Amino acid sequence: MNRENETLWTLKSEYVHRLAKQGLRVDNRDAFEYRDIEVTPGYVTRSPGSALVKLGNTTVLAGISMDVGTPFQDTPNEGVIMTGAELVPLASPTFESGPPSEDAIELARVVDRGIRESKAIDLEKLVIEEGEKVWMVFIDLHILDYDGNLFDASALAAMAALMHTNVPKYEDEKVIRTESSMKMPLRRVPVETTFAKIGDTLLLDPVLDEEKAADVRLTIATTDDGYICASQKGGSGALTVEEIEMIIDKSFEKGDFLRGILKDNMKG
Amino acid sequence: MRVVVVPGERLGEARPGKLSSWTFRDGDSIYSSIYGLYDPDKGLRVTPIHGRYLPKPGDIVIGIVLSMRHSGYLVDINSAYTGYLHVPREGVRLEPGDVITVKVSSKDEVGNTHLESPRRLIKGKLIEIHPTKIPRVFGKAGSMLDLIRKGTKAQIIVGRNGRIWLKGEREDIIKAEKAIRFIEENAHLYGVTDKVKEMLEGE
Amino acid sequence: MGGKSEVPLLDKNGKRIDGRDLEELRPVKMEVGVLKKADGSAYVEWGGNKVIAAVYGPREVLPKHLANPYKAVLKYRYNMAPFSVDDRKRPGPDRRSIEISKISREALERVVMLEYFPNTMIDVFVEILQADAGTRCAALTAASLALADAGIPMRDVVAACAAGKIDGKVVLDLKKEEDNYGEADMPIAISPRTGEIVLFQMDGLMTKDEYMKALRLAVEGARKINEIQKETLKDKYKITNLSGGDNNE
């Protein structure tokens, strides 16, 4: 980043800090209020599952691809999940083309953890032949517009996509993509809630200016049955144990809010 | 009594005035910011045990000429910061690889380090020790360095950046280097001067 | 997390497979100044983990365009040797190593006084020679020691430790089998002076009570690790008198 950009970001950061001290935010939201959320499942009609999520201006498209492969050695009776994320250049002036950056890798792995650790997908139902053939679920996150908080938007998109995924048919050693054998077998509905700390103020769902002004963020993945299944602190700041506890409480509350949005979209 | 302190270790209550080397203030207390030696009887400051050389204006250092640049030379001074020696056209002519003594004239906020008063060092042997041990090689009012000079008859030039230039008979250089390495290893202990005296008289 | 263990992780007396109590740390050994070329270095043995950390810097930034005119750039590279784990790990950075490197660097950025060295780079390299769960905690613990050994000014010596959940019980410092077959893993790191959390992750399934209990347990564990770090640094330079005289000069 060149000198002028740095100066600009420093000024924006000072502005965000000043607002936070007064209990205000750049877009006039409450401290623990989400931006407007739009979920469009089935956005990519050719793939087994997909969903477009808009969280304010942050836009993420999650696509589910499915293929048949061999299971991992230590889990011969389970399907396989693989999550990837691409921060494509068109989404932000700061994204460059090339191999995944550490940010893209972190994003993919944190979203993956929310789904994997909660055992949201019943992987045993994705076994075709134990130890030999299982369904592989590829969750790919394509970031289209970056205005802060990719974690929550991506996790929501991934979950929405999975909730609308039809597993193809496997017959005579071939994947028949035009037919569905079952809906994606889901056991839980994990979502992620991200908080940024501006000075001493905690804010939910940081917009880009807030994300850049914060020096620490905490993402918490919660399930519909009261569990925490993943956590990730990011940034060079620090958190107290008390702040973490507060964030956990808020995460269950706001997680249920997000789950409500997913449920509303199921009818659609 | 000298003790070893670690980064973040509390040294005492904060006092008004400028902070000494390698300490920082947080709330009402002063802490050490480095792994070093602290003697409460000698004031609220810490001497580092290790650390790369940081150029300070006024320091005399031993540099190695790297290349010509504009109207001067880039000089390696054993630091993260390369020094720039401005030399007028009629000034001394240097070649890459030349060993010189120079004085650090200035260092700005982004690390640009300027040098002046170069003097070439011809022949001799160049050794490097931890820059943090150099004060011990000098000793109180230069007493340790005097001791080594008298005990070995070698020509010794000590740079603040950890480089030491030795010139003389082979046995004198070996004796001097041995004493210097001994000081480097035992700098944190008491009784070093006596032991060095013994070493130099013994041979 | 995944798969089932053939051996129960907790026996009928509530002891773990290596005989430890629920809140007991594995044996830990530390040493500083173990490498000749590096500006600072440290070696840590933690249970079955063997890690070595080296610090180079402050030194010139390369490539030049990464230099920051206001402070040093901190780089952290966590790397596992191919033979460190049972299933040979292909050499080179993988996604997991890149993530660990990122969050470890962020943890250290909180305490390292980068403003002292504008336009320079401080490189931290940690190699995992043998892995037994909790490698990122052992690595960060060693890295903090190596930074101190290199004379890099810091606000604190960062200490790390993990807690988790096995057979429904919250425990401190998981070993390999407990991490593989347990229900949750929570690695953390603190700045011991202030108690603030500088590294924090969790995966598994925990209720809020279990989560907060694990967090507090891990913080306590990290404090114990910090005691060993301080001891290691101080014992290296025992101040005595070579000539048998008094300690004054």
Tab-separated table of C-alpha atoms in Angstrom, chain A residues 49-213:
chain	number	residue	atom	x	y	z
A	49	GLY	CA	-26.023	-26.659	-4.659
A	50	SER	CA	-25.220	-22.981	-4.421
A	51	ALA	CA	-26.209	-19.775	-2.668
A	52	LEU	CA	-25.513	-16.088	-3.051
A	53	VAL	CA	-25.360	-14.090	0.154
A	54	LYS	CA	-25.297	-10.323	0.459
A	55	LEU	CA	-24.342	-8.986	3.859
A	56	GLY	CA	-24.641	-5.257	3.354
A	57	ASN	CA	-22.404	-4.824	0.305
A	58	THR	CA	-20.272	-7.866	0.990
A	59	THR	CA	-21.245	-10.464	-1.563
A	60	VAL	CA	-20.219	-14.111	-1.461
A	61	LEU	CA	-21.232	-16.915	-3.793
A	62	ALA	CA	-20.873	-20.429	-2.389
A	63	GLY	CA	-20.934	-23.331	-4.827
A	64	ILE	CA	-21.127	-27.007	-3.945
A	65	SER	CA	-19.508	-29.536	-6.286
A	66	MET	CA	-19.729	-33.247	-5.728
A	67	ASP	CA	-17.625	-36.128	-6.910
A	68	VAL	CA	-16.855	-39.681	-5.908
A	69	GLY	CA	-13.473	-40.510	-4.411
A	70	THR	CA	-11.653	-42.523	-1.755
A	71	PRO	CA	-12.171	-41.701	1.915
A	72	PHE	CA	-9.354	-40.652	4.276
A	73	GLN	CA	-7.461	-43.536	5.818
A	74	ASP	CA	-8.544	-42.885	9.406
A	75	THR	CA	-12.229	-42.357	8.502
A	76	PRO	CA	-13.117	-45.096	6.004
A	77	ASN	CA	-16.852	-44.798	6.702
A	78	GLU	CA	-17.185	-41.056	6.146
A	79	GLY	CA	-17.546	-38.789	3.158
A	80	VAL	CA	-15.037	-36.028	2.574
A	81	ILE	CA	-15.435	-32.238	2.843
A	82	MET	CA	-13.052	-29.774	1.196
A	83	THR	CA	-13.467	-26.036	1.500
A	84	GLY	CA	-11.751	-23.411	-0.586
A	85	ALA	CA	-12.041	-19.667	-0.933
A	86	GLU	CA	-11.058	-17.341	-3.709
A	87	LEU	CA	-10.624	-13.643	-3.092
A	88	VAL	CA	-10.901	-12.787	-6.766
A	89	PRO	CA	-9.460	-9.437	-7.920
A	90	LEU	CA	-12.801	-8.037	-9.069
A	91	ALA	CA	-14.084	-8.067	-5.498
A	92	SER	CA	-11.720	-5.429	-4.143
A	93	PRO	CA	-8.952	-3.059	-5.179
A	94	THR	CA	-6.751	-4.894	-2.686
A	95	PHE	CA	-7.223	-8.444	-3.991
A	96	GLU	CA	-4.528	-9.649	-6.367
A	97	SER	CA	-4.591	-12.623	-8.694
A	98	GLY	CA	-2.289	-15.509	-7.899
A	99	PRO	CA	-2.065	-18.326	-5.365
A	100	PRO	CA	-4.340	-18.036	-2.319
A	101	SER	CA	-3.180	-15.411	0.169
A	102	GLU	CA	-2.985	-16.195	3.875
A	103	ASP	CA	-6.309	-14.358	4.245
A	104	ALA	CA	-8.012	-16.606	1.695
A	105	ILE	CA	-6.555	-19.678	3.364
A	106	GLU	CA	-7.664	-18.543	6.815
A	107	LEU	CA	-11.165	-17.781	5.560
A	108	ALA	CA	-11.570	-21.190	3.920
A	109	ARG	CA	-10.257	-23.055	6.938
A	110	VAL	CA	-12.419	-21.175	9.453
A	111	VAL	CA	-15.597	-21.672	7.397
A	112	ASP	CA	-14.617	-25.315	6.940
A	113	ARG	CA	-14.178	-25.765	10.689
A	114	GLY	CA	-17.638	-24.431	11.420
A	115	ILE	CA	-19.164	-27.068	9.156
A	116	ARG	CA	-16.773	-29.931	9.870
A	117	GLU	CA	-16.484	-29.670	13.654
A	118	SER	CA	-20.229	-29.285	14.149
A	119	LYS	CA	-20.690	-32.476	12.113
A	120	ALA	CA	-23.328	-30.505	10.220
A	121	ILE	CA	-23.129	-32.919	7.305
A	122	ASP	CA	-23.901	-36.546	8.199
A	123	LEU	CA	-20.772	-37.872	6.508
A	124	GLU	CA	-21.703	-41.509	7.163
A	125	LYS	CA	-24.679	-41.128	4.834
A	126	LEU	CA	-22.273	-40.097	2.059
A	127	VAL	CA	-20.592	-43.503	1.921
A	128	ILE	CA	-21.097	-45.533	-1.243
A	129	GLU	CA	-18.738	-48.400	-0.422
A	130	GLU	CA	-17.026	-48.309	2.958
A	131	GLY	CA	-13.264	-47.780	2.718
A	132	GLU	CA	-13.445	-47.530	-1.080
A	133	LYS	CA	-15.915	-45.031	-2.435
A	134	VAL	CA	-17.460	-42.025	-0.775
A	135	TRP	CA	-18.982	-38.726	-1.849
A	136	MET	CA	-16.613	-35.752	-1.740
A	137	VAL	CA	-18.277	-32.433	-1.016
A	138	PHE	CA	-16.381	-29.425	-2.381
A	139	ILE	CA	-17.478	-26.136	-0.852
A	140	ASP	CA	-16.057	-23.263	-2.846
A	141	LEU	CA	-16.429	-19.684	-1.709
A	142	HIS	CA	-16.176	-17.062	-4.400
A	143	ILE	CA	-15.915	-13.563	-2.966
A	144	LEU	CA	-17.528	-11.103	-5.359
A	145	ASP	CA	-17.620	-7.879	-3.380
A	146	TYR	CA	-15.570	-7.169	-0.246
A	147	ASP	CA	-16.995	-4.680	2.221
A	148	GLY	CA	-15.957	-6.363	5.468
A	149	ASN	CA	-16.775	-9.562	7.371
A	150	LEU	CA	-16.161	-12.283	4.823
A	151	PHE	CA	-16.379	-14.927	7.563
A	152	ASP	CA	-20.047	-14.540	8.439
A	153	ALA	CA	-21.141	-13.999	4.857
A	154	SER	CA	-19.184	-17.004	3.605
A	155	ALA	CA	-20.310	-19.325	6.390
A	156	LEU	CA	-23.914	-18.302	5.752
A	157	ALA	CA	-23.532	-18.821	2.008
A	158	ALA	CA	-21.935	-22.228	2.527
A	159	MET	CA	-24.695	-23.349	4.877
A	160	ALA	CA	-27.454	-21.992	2.632
A	161	ALA	CA	-25.888	-23.778	-0.324
A	162	LEU	CA	-25.650	-27.065	1.588
A	163	MET	CA	-29.259	-26.772	2.693
A	164	HIS	CA	-30.241	-26.638	-0.968
A	165	THR	CA	-27.887	-29.280	-2.296
A	166	ASN	CA	-29.021	-32.407	-4.106
A	167	VAL	CA	-26.509	-35.223	-4.014
A	168	PRO	CA	-26.171	-36.691	-7.533
A	169	LYS	CA	-26.763	-40.366	-8.277
A	170	TYR	CA	-23.941	-42.898	-8.441
A	171	GLU	CA	-24.739	-45.890	-10.692
A	172	ASP	CA	-22.577	-48.402	-12.559
A	173	GLU	CA	-19.392	-46.680	-11.432
A	174	LYS	CA	-20.565	-43.380	-12.888
A	175	VAL	CA	-21.794	-40.122	-11.432
A	176	ILE	CA	-25.123	-39.174	-12.953
A	177	ARG	CA	-25.348	-35.437	-12.442
A	178	THR	CA	-28.819	-35.024	-13.871
A	179	GLU	CA	-30.416	-37.160	-11.182
A	180	SER	CA	-30.499	-36.739	-7.438
A	181	SER	CA	-30.091	-39.566	-4.948
A	182	MET	CA	-30.895	-37.546	-1.850
A	183	LYS	CA	-30.835	-34.086	-0.327
A	184	MET	CA	-27.547	-33.253	1.403
A	185	PRO	CA	-27.892	-35.052	4.765
A	186	LEU	CA	-27.610	-32.353	7.434
A	187	ARG	CA	-27.664	-32.795	11.203
A	188	ARG	CA	-26.935	-29.317	12.492
A	189	VAL	CA	-27.051	-25.733	11.329
A	190	PRO	CA	-23.777	-23.997	12.218
A	191	VAL	CA	-23.356	-20.275	11.554
A	192	GLU	CA	-20.540	-17.853	12.272
A	193	THR	CA	-20.661	-14.501	14.036
A	194	THR	CA	-17.728	-12.111	13.881
A	195	PHE	CA	-16.928	-9.300	16.290
A	196	ALA	CA	-14.351	-6.547	15.886
A	197	LYS	CA	-12.834	-4.569	18.741
A	198	ILE	CA	-12.471	-0.822	18.179
A	199	GLY	CA	-10.638	0.632	21.164
A	200	ASP	CA	-12.617	-1.007	23.982
A	201	THR	CA	-15.844	-1.341	22.031
A	202	LEU	CA	-17.006	-4.642	20.576
A	203	LEU	CA	-18.977	-4.484	17.332
A	204	LEU	CA	-20.784	-7.257	15.481
A	205	ASP	CA	-20.422	-7.636	11.699
A	206	PRO	CA	-17.689	-5.087	10.970
A	207	VAL	CA	-18.044	-3.226	7.698
A	208	LEU	CA	-14.765	-2.731	5.794
A	209	ASP	CA	-13.817	0.574	7.418
A	210	GLU	CA	-14.402	-0.960	10.855
A	211	GLU	CA	-12.473	-4.094	9.972
A	212	LYS	CA	-9.449	-2.034	8.918
A	213	ALA	CA	-9.697	0.158	12.024
